[in-house]
Amino acid sequence: MPNSKSPRASYHHGDLANALTVAATELARTGGPEAVVLREAARKVGVSATAAYRHFEGRGELIHAVKELALTELAARMQDELATSEPVPDPPAEALRRLRALGTGYIRFALAEPGLFRTAFCRADTPGMESEPVDMLGTRSFQMLVETLDTLVGCGWIPPDRRPYLELAAWSTVHGMADLLLDGPLRLCPPDQQEAAIQRALDMVADGIAALAAGHAGPAKVGPAP
Amino acid sequence: MPNSKSPRASYHHGDLANALTVAATELARTGGPEAVVLREAARKVGVSATAAYRHFEGRGELIHAVKELALTELAARMQDELATSEPVPDPPAEALRRLRALGTGYIRFALAEPGLFRTAFCRADTPGMESEPVDMLGTRSFQMLVETLDTLVGCGWIPPDRRPYLELAAWSTVHGMADLLLDGPLRLCPPDQQEAAIQRALDMVADGIAALAAGHAGPAKVGPAP
DNA sequence: AGCGTAAACTTAACGGCGTTAACATCGCAC
DNA sequence: GTGCGATGTTAACGCCGTTAAGTTTACGCT
């Protein structure tokens, strides 16, 4: 059986598409989206650059393959995070626990694999390639978030009329925080400060959602009396 | 006085650095960061590509110039938004109004000028260029946010121990939402749905902060009884 | 078995990019 | 007025993505 080892034995590779994808993923892991260079991936696999075009439309499609791989890793990291704290019996409390764990997992993945994270959500840059930047909605990670919020509606914690777009609001905060940590002002802060910022953001989300549960009549257009 | 008009009159341009910056900004406005191509900017100005190196270290520094310009426009847009609603006399309510306006302005700028917005916050990609991705903290827009939150602390609305990192949490949400609107699942939604998502996110921030004001004892680790 | 076709790879080449090196032109201080 | 430094020029290098045209192999068909 042909193998991806050094100067390969047979003319035909046998699994080039996969080999290129993992090579490209390794490049992305190290250097982010702009590091996934078609020629370099081919070089790593030991194949001519143009061979890639038998399996991918171009660089854009290669990046897209990396994206899918990265998104899978992201979902796994979030899933893992669910297991790092104990489930609680009370259903709404359990859903809130899950919500927080999902956000934490998301951000931890971004910190642990910045290259992959950036690639997963990058606007595929160079060529024509306006191919879907990623159908986030179909993503496993996004589904987990949606399900958790639905649970909170299901058990009466969130009024159904407050449900719409809530997943996007929550996602925004977590995704934005990841961005800030990677490229923003927090990028060179000591880890404990980063952690504090993360927790503060998650608090804000939890409190914002709890406000709905507390049934307060609407978005705070005017504050309560001091 | 020499001018940036077509085939320029004199050998020396007279204001190349500026001319290149605005040309590059125009490219960014249209096509985002990857569209700011040094050679193209030079071409637009009617000058050889290498002339740019008399004024910029390379493409990275050119992009950086665009970033600063874009950030100025962003701050202006946020400032404008402050004027679109009436000030209210009650100081905390006024601060909350400003908070909301700043977020709205931020997102509106992103929607109105996606190319500039993306460039403002892009990790300058191609060359060595790890030069500061932008010192967001020094940014006028960030300062406005900080001041507003400080006001809320000043008038006793936010307990001082809850103040740290709050600006980052709020910024995260707004920035993340802008990202989602530009490249995420909301990118091709009709504007009214986009607007709804924006308002929901801003509600969440406001409610999350209001929860601090309401003095509830901590981040909702366990929900209130249903 | 043998053969032919199509899939999987190759080399060669094009144009565009960022960047360097070497040369040309201008303006201003002396 | 002249010379020198700042500001522009052309030429060239190496890398990239991509296309075109040729080569090698696997495999189904008779």
XYZ file of C-alpha atoms (C1' of nucleotides) in Angstrom:
512
model
C 0.000 0.000 0.000
C 1.397 3.397 -0.931
C 2.204 5.675 1.904
C 2.875 9.330 2.466
C 6.476 8.595 3.491
C 9.417 10.440 2.005
C 10.079 9.943 -1.688
C 7.065 7.837 -2.315
C 7.351 4.415 -3.984
C 4.681 4.589 -6.631
C 3.868 7.218 -9.178
C 0.367 7.432 -7.854
C 0.092 8.587 -4.295
C -3.111 6.868 -3.370
C -4.454 9.350 -0.862
C -3.301 12.729 -2.012
C -6.384 14.694 -1.108
C -6.130 13.622 2.493
C -2.371 13.984 2.649
C -2.568 17.512 1.297
C -5.313 18.386 3.724
C -3.322 17.312 6.747
C -0.182 18.998 5.438
C -2.142 22.185 4.910
C -3.668 21.838 8.347
C -0.214 21.592 9.852
C 0.749 24.787 8.064
C -2.367 26.487 9.339
C -1.708 25.269 12.849
C 1.691 26.909 12.833
C 1.113 30.051 10.861
C -2.574 30.703 10.386
C -4.475 30.991 7.130
C -1.847 32.928 5.213
C 0.614 30.121 5.885
C -1.387 27.533 4.042
C 0.447 27.792 0.785
C -0.512 25.296 -1.847
C 3.019 24.799 -3.139
C 4.352 24.247 0.354
C 1.714 21.678 1.199
C 2.567 19.815 -1.999
C 6.258 19.993 -1.132
C 5.614 18.507 2.301
C 3.743 15.633 0.746
C 6.484 15.182 -1.835
C 4.415 15.907 -4.855
C 4.416 18.575 -7.524
C 2.332 21.640 -6.841
C 0.034 21.070 -9.775
C -0.906 17.616 -8.572
C -3.089 19.322 -6.015
C -5.351 20.526 -8.785
C -6.503 16.945 -9.407
C -8.149 17.045 -5.989
C -8.834 20.688 -5.235
C -10.117 23.521 -7.319
C -7.322 25.680 -6.006
C -5.973 27.149 -2.836
C -9.418 28.238 -1.746
C -10.749 24.719 -1.642
C -7.664 23.522 0.163
C -8.195 26.123 2.859
C -11.802 25.122 3.028
C -10.779 21.559 3.790
C -8.608 22.835 6.618
C -11.520 24.860 7.922
C -13.699 21.805 8.224
C -10.983 19.968 10.073
C -10.445 22.893 12.397
C -14.143 23.229 13.114
C -14.276 19.579 14.041
C -11.442 20.076 16.504
C -13.225 23.113 17.903
C -16.417 21.174 18.502
C -14.433 18.411 20.177
C -12.749 20.906 22.483
C -16.105 22.322 23.477
C -17.492 18.861 24.057
C -14.508 18.047 26.253
C -15.072 21.147 28.303
C -18.567 19.980 29.143
C -17.026 17.068 31.017
C -14.674 19.140 33.159
C -17.403 20.208 35.565
C -20.090 18.172 37.263
C -23.625 18.140 35.919
C -26.189 19.617 38.284
C -29.687 18.202 38.724
C -31.649 21.414 38.323
C -32.335 21.685 34.565
C -31.949 25.444 34.131
C -28.814 25.476 36.238
C -27.476 22.586 34.206
C -28.174 24.426 30.978
C -26.362 27.489 32.314
C -23.451 25.315 33.304
C -23.304 23.920 29.795
C -23.564 27.377 28.309
C -20.575 28.519 30.281
C -18.596 25.398 29.473
C -19.232 25.781 25.763
C -17.994 29.356 25.834
C -14.953 28.401 27.819
C -14.135 25.551 25.455
C -14.496 27.836 22.473
C -12.071 30.358 23.865
C -9.647 27.749 25.154
C -9.460 26.251 21.708
C -8.700 29.656 20.245
C -5.883 30.127 22.747
C -4.505 26.622 22.352
C -4.642 26.570 18.556
C -4.601 30.149 17.340
C -3.528 29.200 13.842
C -6.318 26.699 13.396
C -8.851 28.988 15.003
C -7.972 31.869 12.747
C -8.085 29.624 9.729
C -11.458 28.221 10.701
C -13.030 31.642 10.559
C -10.875 33.446 8.057
C -12.369 35.007 5.023
C -10.552 32.914 2.432
C -8.443 35.640 1.013
C -6.310 35.492 -2.062
C -8.119 34.085 -5.091
C -11.652 34.592 -6.388
C -12.818 32.304 -3.611
C -15.898 33.911 -2.152
C -17.040 30.332 -1.495
C -18.974 30.202 1.700
C -16.756 31.511 4.515
C -18.130 28.526 6.399
C -21.742 27.626 7.058
C -21.407 28.335 10.748
C -25.041 27.485 11.320
C -24.452 23.895 10.274
C -21.492 23.679 12.611
C -21.576 21.208 15.462
C -20.364 23.839 17.918
C -23.113 26.218 16.962
C -25.702 23.459 17.262
C -24.574 22.748 20.806
C -25.134 26.377 21.708
C -28.562 26.433 20.090
C -29.625 23.277 21.890
C -28.567 24.665 25.232
C -30.522 27.858 24.761
C -33.510 25.880 23.571
C -33.340 23.926 26.790
C -33.536 27.138 28.757
C -36.633 28.085 26.824
C -38.040 24.591 27.245
C -37.884 24.709 31.003
C -39.428 28.127 31.111
C -36.319 30.025 32.037
C -36.225 32.162 28.950
C -39.459 33.644 27.644
C -39.925 32.396 24.063
C -40.278 35.918 22.720
C -36.784 36.637 23.971
C -35.297 33.593 22.331
C -34.649 34.838 18.779
C -31.083 35.773 17.952
C -29.948 35.025 21.459
C -27.512 32.397 20.203
C -25.971 35.013 17.964
C -25.601 37.463 20.806
C -23.907 34.851 22.978
C -21.729 33.658 20.110
C -20.733 37.241 19.380
C -19.368 37.770 22.840
C -17.380 34.591 22.927
C -16.072 34.914 19.410
C -15.214 38.550 19.916
C -13.368 37.743 23.107
C -11.349 35.097 21.300
C -10.428 37.693 18.710
C -9.362 40.179 21.356
C -7.232 37.576 23.049
C -5.528 36.533 19.847
C -4.982 39.826 18.057
C -6.375 42.482 20.342
C -5.158 44.353 23.387
C -5.132 41.218 25.516
C -2.755 39.375 23.218
C 0.288 39.786 25.382
C -1.324 39.909 28.790
C -0.333 37.315 31.374
C -2.666 34.307 31.318
C -4.324 35.183 34.615
C -5.477 38.527 33.282
C -6.701 36.829 30.142
C -8.630 34.392 32.269
C -10.155 37.223 34.261
C -11.332 38.927 31.088
C -12.819 35.671 29.845
C -14.719 35.124 33.043
C -15.981 38.689 33.037
C -17.322 38.261 29.519
C -19.003 34.981 30.394
C -20.473 36.623 33.480
C -21.910 39.323 31.317
C -23.556 36.798 29.032
C -24.908 34.783 31.939
C -26.198 37.891 33.677
C -27.711 39.201 30.496
C -29.589 35.966 30.024
C -30.476 35.744 33.695
C -32.061 39.160 33.370
C -34.468 37.642 30.907
C -35.268 34.889 33.360
C -35.784 37.387 36.140
C -38.501 38.684 33.901
C -37.445 42.281 33.897
C -39.622 44.026 31.446
C -37.271 44.882 28.667
C -33.801 45.915 27.725
C -32.605 48.439 30.229
C -33.392 51.658 28.439
C -33.364 53.466 31.739
C -31.531 52.148 34.706
C -33.107 51.252 38.009
C -32.916 53.952 40.614
C -29.457 54.052 42.169
C 1.987 72.897 -6.051
C 2.320 69.354 -7.341
C -0.810 67.321 -7.320
C -1.790 63.646 -7.483
C -3.395 64.172 -10.901
C -2.745 61.834 -13.798
C 0.767 61.811 -15.281
C 2.280 64.126 -12.787
C 4.165 67.198 -13.914
C 7.308 67.010 -11.878
C 9.714 64.187 -11.228
C 9.160 64.582 -7.537
C 5.646 63.965 -6.382
C 5.642 66.158 -3.333
C 3.230 64.241 -1.172
C 3.729 60.615 -2.016
C 3.278 59.166 1.441
C -0.146 60.693 1.737
C -1.143 59.921 -1.820
C -0.176 56.278 -1.368
C -2.067 56.079 1.877
C -5.297 57.344 0.391
C -4.872 55.134 -2.669
C -4.310 52.144 -0.412
C -7.281 53.165 1.691
C -9.429 53.207 -1.403
C -8.274 49.706 -2.229
C -9.052 48.579 1.282
C -12.453 50.191 1.160
C -13.347 48.183 -1.896
C -11.669 44.874 -1.298
C -10.506 44.602 2.278
C -6.961 44.082 3.527
C -5.867 41.589 0.882
C -6.737 44.157 -1.778
C -4.230 46.681 -0.551
C -1.478 45.756 -2.936
C 1.546 47.968 -2.872
C 2.117 47.842 -6.619
C -1.496 48.720 -7.301
C -1.468 51.677 -4.950
C 1.668 52.949 -6.663
C 0.022 52.458 -10.046
C -3.006 54.494 -8.967
C -0.764 57.321 -7.875
C 1.181 57.063 -11.116
C 4.470 56.190 -9.578
C 6.774 53.193 -9.725
C 6.211 50.516 -7.109
C 9.610 50.913 -5.545
C 9.044 54.591 -4.905
C 6.828 53.544 -2.043
C 9.863 52.248 -0.195
C 11.125 55.812 0.260
C 8.139 56.377 2.549
C 7.129 52.989 3.887
C 9.114 50.051 5.136
C 6.988 47.820 2.976
C 3.463 46.644 2.493
C 3.032 46.123 6.209
C 3.607 49.742 7.019
C 1.327 50.816 4.204
C -1.469 48.704 5.606
C -0.747 50.143 8.999
C -1.299 53.629 7.633
C -4.644 52.508 6.259
C -5.524 51.057 9.642
C -5.026 54.350 11.361
C -7.162 56.110 8.822
C -9.872 53.484 9.168
C -9.822 53.699 12.939
C -10.263 57.438 12.737
C -13.314 56.978 10.538
C -14.643 54.399 12.970
C -14.326 56.764 15.906
C -16.037 59.485 13.907
C -18.914 57.171 13.077
C -19.325 56.321 16.740
C -19.202 59.967 17.684
C -21.879 60.736 15.104
C -24.090 58.049 16.490
C -24.025 59.733 19.867
C -25.824 62.672 18.309
C -28.664 60.672 16.762
C -30.534 60.321 20.031
C -31.366 62.859 22.676
C -29.292 63.120 25.839
C -31.217 62.341 29.002
C -30.727 64.222 32.273
C -30.276 61.219 34.573
C -26.524 60.512 34.529
C -26.619 56.708 34.616
C -29.351 56.601 32.013
C -27.335 58.980 29.892
C -24.273 56.766 30.202
C -26.289 53.752 29.140
C -27.635 55.678 26.194
C -24.106 56.518 25.175
C -23.007 52.943 25.632
C -25.689 51.756 23.288
C -24.981 54.460 20.762
C -21.296 53.624 20.718
C -22.046 49.969 20.046
C -24.511 50.839 17.353
C -22.070 53.187 15.684
C -19.359 50.559 15.777
C -21.534 48.004 14.061
C -22.981 50.460 11.590
C -19.496 51.419 10.514
C -18.646 47.765 9.998
C -21.727 47.329 7.807
C -21.226 50.560 5.912
C -17.501 50.075 5.290
C -16.759 46.372 5.527
C -13.480 46.672 3.660
C -12.164 49.401 5.927
C -13.452 47.691 9.028
C -11.776 44.417 8.151
C -8.574 46.220 7.341
C -8.637 48.139 10.600
C -8.561 44.927 12.584
C -6.782 42.553 10.267
C -3.702 40.762 11.356
C -1.349 42.230 8.774
C -0.699 39.095 6.867
C 1.843 38.588 4.190
C 5.324 39.787 5.149
C 7.301 39.541 8.351
C 5.074 42.273 9.720
C 4.118 41.251 13.210
C 4.169 44.994 13.939
C 1.477 45.799 16.420
C -1.865 44.606 14.993
C -3.069 47.992 16.258
C -2.829 49.397 19.742
C -6.543 49.181 20.254
C -6.221 50.539 23.771
C -4.944 53.835 22.470
C -7.803 54.055 20.029
C -10.267 56.900 20.323
C -13.209 54.524 19.995
C -11.959 52.373 22.822
C -11.389 55.428 24.980
C -14.968 56.501 24.493
C -16.152 53.133 25.723
C -13.861 53.265 28.723
C -15.007 56.741 29.668
C -18.633 55.747 29.491
C -18.126 52.769 31.754
C -16.106 54.892 34.138
C -19.026 57.266 34.310
C -21.280 54.422 35.364
C -18.849 53.590 38.128
C -18.521 57.225 39.070
C -22.219 57.656 39.656
C -22.398 54.490 41.671
C -24.189 52.397 39.119
C -21.464 49.831 38.734
C -19.666 48.597 41.852
C -15.951 49.331 41.412
C -14.996 45.718 41.985
C -17.042 44.784 38.945
C -15.431 47.354 36.754
C -12.264 45.542 35.600
C -12.343 44.075 32.108
C -15.899 45.210 31.591
C -14.897 47.295 28.616
C -13.364 44.223 27.046
C -16.488 42.182 27.598
C -18.655 44.854 26.020
C -16.211 45.358 23.182
C -16.135 41.617 22.574
C -19.835 41.433 22.004
C -19.983 44.335 19.640
C -16.875 43.352 17.727
C -17.996 39.745 17.524
C -21.383 40.784 16.243
C -19.751 42.885 13.549
C -17.725 39.855 12.520
C -20.805 37.668 12.371
C -22.601 40.229 10.269
C -19.731 40.576 7.834
C -18.494 37.017 7.427
C -20.734 34.912 9.613
C -24.167 33.373 9.296
C -25.853 36.776 9.232
C -23.908 37.951 6.246
C -26.738 37.510 3.751
C -29.710 38.069 6.008
C -32.112 40.883 5.177
C -31.226 44.086 6.991
C -34.175 43.910 9.368
C -33.003 40.564 10.701
C -29.514 41.927 11.028
C -30.882 44.853 12.954
C -32.820 42.535 15.251
C -29.669 40.551 16.009
C -27.774 43.735 16.727
C -30.417 44.977 19.128
C -30.553 41.619 20.858
C -26.812 41.690 21.412
C -26.913 45.219 22.728
C -29.785 44.237 25.003
C -27.687 41.433 26.375
C -24.826 43.788 27.147
C -27.102 46.357 28.723
C -28.884 43.713 30.780
C -25.643 42.141 31.815
C -24.397 45.476 33.067
C -27.728 46.340 34.607
C -27.487 43.126 36.575
C -24.392 44.543 38.224
C -26.272 47.705 39.076
C -29.160 45.718 40.488
C -26.551 44.416 42.855
C -27.234 40.783 42.428
C -24.579 38.958 44.280
C -22.453 37.485 41.555
C -22.453 35.892 38.156
C -25.442 33.633 37.918
C -23.913 30.308 38.765
C -27.312 28.970 39.611
C -30.431 30.469 38.219
C -33.152 32.031 40.307
C -36.025 29.718 41.118
C -38.339 29.404 38.127
C -3.660 -11.762 -22.011
C -3.454 -7.532 -23.945
C -4.922 -3.142 -24.938
C -6.827 1.367 -24.579
C -8.613 5.005 -22.060
C -8.928 7.991 -18.331
C -7.270 9.278 -13.915
C -3.213 10.722 -11.466
C 0.900 12.705 -11.711
C 4.873 15.412 -14.202
C 7.542 19.621 -16.144
C 7.297 24.215 -18.280
C 5.617 28.486 -18.367
C 2.813 32.900 -17.392
C 1.694 36.825 -14.847
C 1.521 39.143 -10.427
C 3.271 39.951 -6.064
C 6.849 41.996 -2.457
C 11.350 43.377 -2.252
C 16.450 44.569 -3.300
C 20.056 46.759 -5.957
C 21.797 50.009 -9.006
C 21.027 54.109 -11.504
C 18.690 58.873 -12.665
C 16.799 63.355 -11.482
C 15.744 67.073 -8.882
C 15.870 70.863 -5.029
C 18.204 73.332 -1.834
C 22.191 74.810 1.234
C 26.429 76.538 0.808
C 26.767 77.591 -9.346
C 27.607 73.446 -7.665
C 27.256 69.310 -5.180
C 24.909 66.111 -2.411
C 21.009 63.934 -0.289
C 16.298 63.065 -0.843
C 13.196 61.210 -4.124
C 12.180 59.007 -7.955
C 13.449 55.267 -11.904
C 14.308 50.470 -14.244
C 15.913 45.716 -13.801
C 15.904 41.659 -11.580
C 15.106 37.873 -7.963
C 12.288 34.546 -5.795
C 7.889 33.185 -4.429
C 3.134 32.511 -5.263
C -1.313 30.604 -7.729
C -2.634 28.744 -11.875
C -2.860 26.857 -16.889
C -1.261 23.973 -20.631
C 0.750 20.071 -22.427
C 3.055 15.801 -21.839
C 3.981 11.185 -19.038
C 2.897 7.309 -16.169
C -0.081 4.159 -14.174
C -4.443 1.516 -12.925
C -7.973 -1.073 -14.556
C -12.125 -2.467 -17.255
C -13.232 -4.708 -21.578
C -12.903 -8.074 -25.159
